Coordinates of C-alpha atoms in Angstrom, one line a residue:
M1259 CA 0.0 0.2 -0.3
L1260 CA 3.0 2.4 0.6
K1261 CA 3.9 4.6 -2.1
S1262 CA 6.6 6.5 -0.1
I1263 CA 7.9 7.1 3.4
W1264 CA 9.8 10.5 4.1
T1265 CA 12.2 10.7 6.8
G1266 CA 14.7 13.1 8.2
Y1267 CA 17.3 10.3 8.7
P1268 CA 19.9 9.8 5.8
K1269 CA 19.0 6.8 3.8
F1270 CA 21.8 4.5 4.9
K1271 CA 20.6 4.5 8.3
L1272 CA 17.5 2.6 7.3
K1273 CA 19.1 0.1 5.0
D1274 CA 18.4 -2.7 7.7
E1275 CA 14.6 -1.9 8.2
E1276 CA 13.0 -5.1 7.3
G1277 CA 10.0 -5.0 4.8
I1278 CA 10.4 -1.4 3.7
P1279 CA 11.2 -1.4 0.0
F1280 CA 14.5 0.8 -0.3
D1281 CA 13.3 2.7 -3.3
K1282 CA 10.3 3.9 -1.3
I1283 CA 12.7 5.8 1.2
K1284 CA 12.9 9.7 0.6
T1285 CA 15.1 11.7 2.7
F1286 CA 15.5 15.1 3.7
P1287 CA 18.3 15.0 6.3
W1288 CA 19.7 18.6 6.0
L1289 CA 18.6 19.8 9.4
Q1290 CA 17.7 16.5 11.3
V1291 CA 21.3 14.9 10.7
P1292 CA 23.3 18.1 12.0
Y1293 CA 20.6 18.1 14.9
M1294 CA 21.4 14.5 16.0
V1295 CA 25.2 14.9 15.6
A1296 CA 25.1 18.2 17.9
R1297 CA 22.9 16.2 20.4
G1298 CA 25.0 13.6 20.6
K1299 CA 28.6 15.0 20.4
F1300 CA 28.1 18.5 21.9
A1301 CA 25.6 18.1 24.7
L1302 CA 22.9 20.1 23.0
T1303 CA 20.4 19.3 25.5
S1304 CA 22.6 21.7 28.0
W1305 CA 21.1 24.4 26.0
P1306 CA 17.3 23.4 25.9
W1307 CA 16.2 26.7 24.1
L1308 CA 18.6 25.7 21.1
D1309 CA 17.6 22.0 21.4
S1310 CA 13.9 22.8 21.3
A1311 CA 14.2 25.4 18.5
W1312 CA 16.4 23.0 16.3
A1313 CA 14.0 20.0 16.9
Q1314 CA 11.0 22.2 15.9
A1315 CA 12.7 23.6 12.9
S1316 CA 13.5 20.1 11.7
C1317 CA 10.1 19.0 12.0
E1318 CA 8.9 21.9 10.3
A1319 CA 11.4 21.7 7.4
L1320 CA 10.5 18.1 6.6
D1321 CA 6.9 19.0 6.7
K1322 CA 7.4 21.6 4.0
H1323 CA 9.6 19.8 1.9
V1324 CA 6.8 16.8 1.8
A1325 CA 4.0 19.2 0.9
S1326 CA 6.0 20.4 -2.0
S1327 CA 6.2 16.8 -3.2
L1328 CA 2.5 16.0 -3.0
D1329 CA 0.6 16.1 -6.3
S1330 CA -2.1 13.7 -6.1
P1331 CA -5.1 12.7 -3.7
E1332 CA -3.6 9.8 -1.7
V1333 CA -3.9 9.2 2.2
L1334 CA -1.0 10.9 4.2
I1335 CA 0.1 9.6 7.7
A1336 CA 2.2 12.1 9.4
L1337 CA 3.8 12.0 12.9
A1338 CA 2.4 14.4 15.1
N1339 CA 4.4 17.7 15.0
S1340 CA 5.6 16.9 11.3
G1341 CA 2.3 16.9 9.1
L1342 CA 0.5 20.3 9.6
V1343 CA 1.6 21.8 5.9
S1344 CA 1.5 18.4 4.3
G1345 CA -1.7 17.4 5.8
K1346 CA -3.6 20.5 4.5
R1347 CA -1.8 20.1 1.0
I1348 CA -2.8 16.5 0.9
Q1349 CA -6.6 17.8 1.7
Q1350 CA -6.4 20.2 -0.8
L1351 CA -5.8 17.8 -3.3
G1352 CA -8.6 15.8 -2.4
G1353 CA -6.8 13.1 -0.2
K1354 CA -7.1 12.6 3.7
Y1355 CA -4.8 13.0 6.6
I1356 CA -4.0 10.8 9.4
C1357 CA -2.0 12.6 12.4
D1358 CA -0.3 9.9 14.1
R1359 CA 0.2 10.4 17.9
P1360 CA 2.4 7.9 19.8
N1361 CA 2.1 9.7 23.2
S1362 CA -0.9 11.3 25.1
H1363 CA -2.4 14.6 24.1
I1364 CA 0.6 16.9 24.0
R1365 CA -1.2 19.5 26.5
F1366 CA -1.9 16.5 28.8
Q1367 CA 1.7 15.3 28.4
R1368 CA 2.9 18.5 29.4
D1369 CA 0.9 19.1 32.4
I1370 CA 1.7 15.9 34.0
L1371 CA 5.5 15.8 33.3
V1372 CA 5.3 19.4 34.7
E1373 CA 3.9 18.1 37.9
E1374 CA 6.3 15.0 38.0
H1375 CA 9.4 17.0 37.5
K1376 CA 8.2 19.5 40.2
R1377 CA 7.8 16.4 42.8
W1378 CA 11.6 15.7 42.4
G1379 CA 12.9 19.4 42.5
Y1380 CA 13.2 20.0 38.7
D1381 CA 11.6 22.2 36.1
F1382 CA 10.0 20.8 33.0
K1383 CA 9.4 23.0 30.1
M1384 CA 7.9 22.1 26.5
D1385 CA 8.0 24.4 23.6
D1386 CA 4.9 26.5 23.2
R1387 CA 4.9 26.4 19.6
A1388 CA 5.2 22.5 19.4
I1389 CA 1.8 22.6 21.5
A1390 CA 0.1 25.0 19.4
R1391 CA 1.3 23.3 16.1
E1392 CA 0.1 20.0 17.4
E1393 CA -3.1 20.9 18.3
E1394 CA -3.8 22.6 15.2
E1395 CA -3.0 19.2 13.5
Y1396 CA -5.2 17.5 15.8
A1397 CA -8.2 19.8 14.8
T1398 CA -7.2 19.9 10.8
A1399 CA -6.4 15.6 10.4
D1400 CA -9.5 13.7 9.2
K1401 CA -8.2 11.2 11.8
V1402 CA -5.5 11.1 14.8
S1403 CA -4.1 7.5 15.3
M1404 CA -2.6 6.5 18.7
P1405 CA -1.8 3.1 20.4
S1406 CA -3.9 2.8 23.7
E1407 CA -6.9 3.7 25.6
F1408 CA -4.7 5.8 27.9
T1409 CA -3.8 7.9 25.0
K1410 CA -7.3 7.9 23.7
S1411 CA -8.7 9.1 27.1
S1412 CA -6.0 11.8 27.4
F1413 CA -7.4 13.2 24.0
I1414 CA -11.1 13.0 25.1
K1415 CA -10.5 14.6 28.3
M1416 CA -8.8 17.5 26.3
G1417 CA -11.9 17.8 24.4
V1418 CA -10.9 16.0 20.9
D1419 CA -14.0 14.5 19.4
E1420 CA -13.9 10.9 20.0
R1421 CA -15.3 10.1 16.6
K1422 CA -11.7 11.5 15.1
I1423 CA -9.9 9.0 17.3
L1424 CA -8.1 5.5 15.7
K1425 CA -6.9 3.7 18.4
I1426 CA -4.6 1.0 17.0
P1427 CA -2.5 -1.0 19.6
Y1428 CA 1.1 -1.7 18.8
G1429 CA 2.6 -5.2 18.5
A1430 CA 5.8 -6.7 19.1
N1431 CA 8.9 -8.0 16.9
L1432 CA 8.3 -11.7 17.1
H1433 CA 11.4 -12.3 14.7
R1434 CA 13.6 -10.2 17.0
F1435 CA 12.4 -11.2 20.5
K1436 CA 11.8 -14.8 21.8
K1437 CA 12.9 -16.7 24.8
V1438 CA 16.2 -18.0 24.6
A1439 CA 17.3 -18.6 28.0
N1440 CA 16.0 -18.9 31.6
P1441 CA 16.4 -16.9 34.7
D1442 CA 19.0 -18.1 37.4
P1443 CA 17.2 -20.1 40.1
N1444 CA 19.8 -18.9 42.7
K1445 CA 18.7 -15.0 42.2
F1446 CA 16.0 -12.8 41.3
T1447 CA 16.5 -10.4 38.4
V1448 CA 14.6 -7.3 38.0
L1449 CA 15.0 -5.7 34.4
W1450 CA 15.0 -2.2 33.1
V1451 CA 15.0 -1.3 29.3
G1452 CA 14.8 2.2 28.0
Q1453 CA 15.5 5.7 29.0
V1454 CA 16.3 6.2 32.7
I1455 CA 14.3 9.5 33.0
L1456 CA 11.8 10.8 35.5
R1457 CA 8.8 10.4 32.9
K1458 CA 9.4 6.6 32.8
G1459 CA 9.1 6.6 36.7
F1460 CA 12.6 5.3 37.4
M1461 CA 12.9 6.5 41.0
Y1462 CA 9.6 4.4 42.1
A1463 CA 11.1 1.2 40.3
L1464 CA 14.5 1.8 42.3
E1465 CA 12.5 2.3 45.7
A1466 CA 10.6 -0.8 45.2
F1467 CA 13.6 -2.8 44.4
Q1468 CA 15.3 -1.5 47.5
K1469 CA 12.3 -2.6 49.7
F1470 CA 11.2 -6.1 48.5
K1471 CA 12.9 -9.1 50.0
H1472 CA 15.0 -11.5 48.6
P1473 CA 18.5 -12.8 49.6
N1474 CA 20.0 -12.5 46.1
K1475 CA 18.6 -10.0 44.2
E1476 CA 19.7 -7.6 41.3
F1477 CA 18.5 -4.9 39.3
N1478 CA 19.9 -4.8 35.7
V1479 CA 19.2 -1.1 34.2
I1480 CA 19.7 -1.0 30.4
G1481 CA 19.5 2.5 29.1
Q1482 CA 21.3 6.0 29.4
L1483 CA 20.6 8.0 32.7
S1484 CA 19.4 11.5 32.4
A1485 CA 21.1 14.4 34.4
E1486 CA 18.3 14.3 36.8
I1487 CA 18.3 10.7 37.5
A1488 CA 22.1 10.5 37.8
E1489 CA 22.1 13.4 40.5
L1490 CA 19.0 11.6 42.4
V1491 CA 20.6 8.3 42.5
K1492 CA 23.8 9.6 44.1
K1493 CA 21.8 9.9 47.4
Q1494 CA 20.4 6.3 47.1
D1495 CA 21.3 2.7 48.0
L1496 CA 22.4 1.1 44.9
T1497 CA 23.3 -2.1 46.3
G1498 CA 22.5 -4.8 43.7
V1499 CA 21.9 -2.3 41.0
N1500 CA 23.7 -2.5 37.7
F1501 CA 23.8 0.5 35.3
L1502 CA 24.6 -1.3 32.1
G1503 CA 24.3 1.4 29.6
T1504 CA 23.3 0.8 25.8
V1505 CA 22.9 -3.0 25.0
P1506 CA 22.8 -3.9 21.3
N1507 CA 19.3 -5.2 20.4
T1508 CA 20.8 -8.5 19.2
L1509 CA 21.5 -8.8 23.0
L1510 CA 18.2 -7.8 24.1
S1511 CA 16.2 -11.1 24.1
K1512 CA 18.6 -12.7 26.4
K1513 CA 18.4 -9.9 28.9
Y1514 CA 14.7 -10.3 28.8
S1515 CA 14.8 -14.0 28.9
E1516 CA 16.9 -14.2 32.1
A1517 CA 15.0 -11.6 34.0
N1518 CA 12.3 -12.7 36.7
A1519 CA 10.4 -9.5 36.2
F1520 CA 10.2 -6.4 33.8
V1521 CA 9.4 -2.9 35.4
L1522 CA 7.9 0.2 33.8
P1523 CA 6.2 2.5 36.0
S1524 CA 5.8 5.5 33.6
V1525 CA 3.8 8.4 34.6
E1526 CA 3.4 9.0 30.6
E1527 CA 3.7 6.7 27.5
G1528 CA 1.6 5.7 24.7
L1529 CA 2.1 2.2 24.5
A1530 CA 5.7 1.3 25.4
M1531 CA 6.9 -1.3 23.0
V1532 CA 9.4 -2.8 25.7
M1533 CA 6.5 -4.3 27.4
G1534 CA 5.8 -6.6 24.2
E1535 CA 9.5 -7.2 23.9
A1536 CA 9.7 -8.3 27.6
L1537 CA 6.5 -10.7 27.1
A1538 CA 7.6 -12.0 24.0
C1539 CA 10.6 -13.4 25.8
G1540 CA 8.7 -14.8 28.8
C1541 CA 9.3 -12.0 31.2
P1542 CA 6.4 -10.7 33.3
V1543 CA 5.8 -7.3 33.3
I1544 CA 4.8 -4.8 36.1
A1545 CA 3.5 -1.5 34.4
S1546 CA 1.6 1.5 35.3
T1547 CA -1.9 2.4 34.1
N1548 CA 0.0 5.3 31.8
T1549 CA 2.1 3.0 29.7
G1550 CA -1.2 1.5 27.6
A1551 CA -0.5 -1.5 29.3
S1552 CA -3.9 -2.7 29.6
D1553 CA -4.0 -2.8 25.8
L1554 CA -1.2 -5.4 25.6
F1555 CA -1.9 -7.8 28.7
E1556 CA -4.4 -8.5 31.6
H1557 CA -3.4 -7.7 35.3
G1558 CA -2.9 -10.9 37.1
K1559 CA -2.2 -13.1 33.9
Q1560 CA 0.8 -11.9 32.1
G1561 CA 1.9 -9.2 34.6
F1562 CA 0.7 -6.6 36.8
I1563 CA -0.9 -3.2 36.0
I1564 CA -0.4 -0.7 38.9
D1565 CA -1.2 2.9 39.5
I1566 CA 1.3 5.6 38.7
R1567 CA 3.7 6.9 41.5
S1568 CA 3.1 3.9 43.7
S1569 CA 6.5 2.2 44.6
Q1570 CA 4.5 0.2 47.1
A1571 CA 2.5 -1.5 44.5
I1572 CA 5.7 -2.5 42.7
T1573 CA 7.3 -3.9 45.5
D1574 CA 4.3 -6.0 46.3
A1575 CA 4.3 -7.3 42.7
L1576 CA 8.0 -8.1 43.0
Q1577 CA 7.5 -9.9 46.3
N1578 CA 4.6 -11.9 44.8
L1579 CA 6.8 -13.2 41.9
A1580 CA 9.7 -13.7 44.2
D1581 CA 7.7 -15.7 46.7
D1582 CA 5.7 -17.8 44.0
A1583 CA 7.8 -19.6 41.6
D1584 CA 4.7 -21.1 40.0
L1585 CA 3.1 -17.7 39.4
Q1586 CA 6.3 -16.4 37.7
R1587 CA 6.3 -19.6 35.4
R1588 CA 2.4 -19.2 34.5
M1589 CA 2.9 -15.4 34.0
S1590 CA 6.0 -16.1 31.8
E1591 CA 4.0 -18.7 29.6
A1592 CA 0.9 -16.7 29.4
G1593 CA 3.1 -13.6 28.2
M1594 CA 4.4 -15.4 25.2
E1595 CA 1.1 -16.7 24.4
R1596 CA -0.6 -13.2 24.8
V1597 CA 2.0 -11.7 22.3
K1598 CA 1.7 -14.4 19.9
S1599 CA -2.0 -14.4 19.9
I1600 CA -1.9 -10.7 18.6
S1601 CA 0.3 -11.8 15.7
G1602 CA 3.3 -9.6 16.4
W1603 CA 2.8 -6.6 14.5
D1604 CA 0.5 -8.3 11.9
R1605 CA -2.9 -7.2 13.7
Y1606 CA -1.4 -3.7 14.1
G1607 CA -0.9 -3.5 10.3
E1608 CA -4.2 -5.0 9.4
L1609 CA -6.2 -2.4 11.4
F1610 CA -4.4 0.3 10.1
A1611 CA -4.8 -0.8 6.4
T1612 CA -8.3 -1.3 7.0
E1613 CA -8.6 2.3 8.3
V1614 CA -6.7 3.7 5.5
N1615 CA -8.8 1.7 2.8
K1616 CA -11.9 3.2 4.6
L1617 CA -10.3 6.7 4.4
A1618 CA -9.6 6.3 0.7
G1619 CA -13.3 5.1 0.0
Q1620 CA -11.9 1.3 -1.0

């Protein structure tokens, strides 16, 4: 169904993306690549105003470039904050525009992250231009696609007409993620995969790990620490905590498979794909309501769905798994079966294709 896919990344970075015909990839890297280089090599995040302005300029430049290339009435799917001009252009041509928003409504997201950072003594700011632009995209688009009931409820709460919303939950890459090992029976391993930031609730996970009882426990943390987390953990007991940094994708299946539990107590997500990866590897998941978990698994069957900001709920879930080997085994098996039942990414693709065909009148 795909005519072309536009990206700010250089084409060579996408050569290993399975299933996307290479000749359909179109690039406009002139602002995105310098931005990514500056972010990685020169600590661009130390200048938030410049980081934000550059990121916004990159999105807008790609959007305008795509708009100038459109010449027929097709269906355009554009990531939120990247499709306002091209979305309007496709509608002028008689086509349809889907705004894809992987997270909660941008104002809902801003408000909860301001609140969360304040709880830990930090400021959080979001570019007002990005907020205004996205809200105009929501209003302009024929449909706004998103991955979970949590994201959908945030849009409704912010006044978006429910009839405009397409909720299509994500899947998991079953070719890349599968059970390849077993947990060590002589210890209890808790796993974290992803950015180690306040938004993902790391401090609640750390507190829960510290509190739950086991004679030989470890907390393996995969991902880069934000400046805020690096500062906060200096005051914490880090016995048994292993900060592993970045781990290649090829090794993640083993890490998931060897863990007894995966934790993700985010205060705001869309539908975190790491949960599907963990389940596919037979690792029970402990996740907050604000991760989209309810669209992926059932509380008490494949893992535990807990309230945000509740380290005690995480502690209780870890203790249940540590004290009951049979519960851990059942959840492990149920998680693998659950991910298989949603056919990896196939169901997501089928549902999205159905909605695209509806919009196209086919």
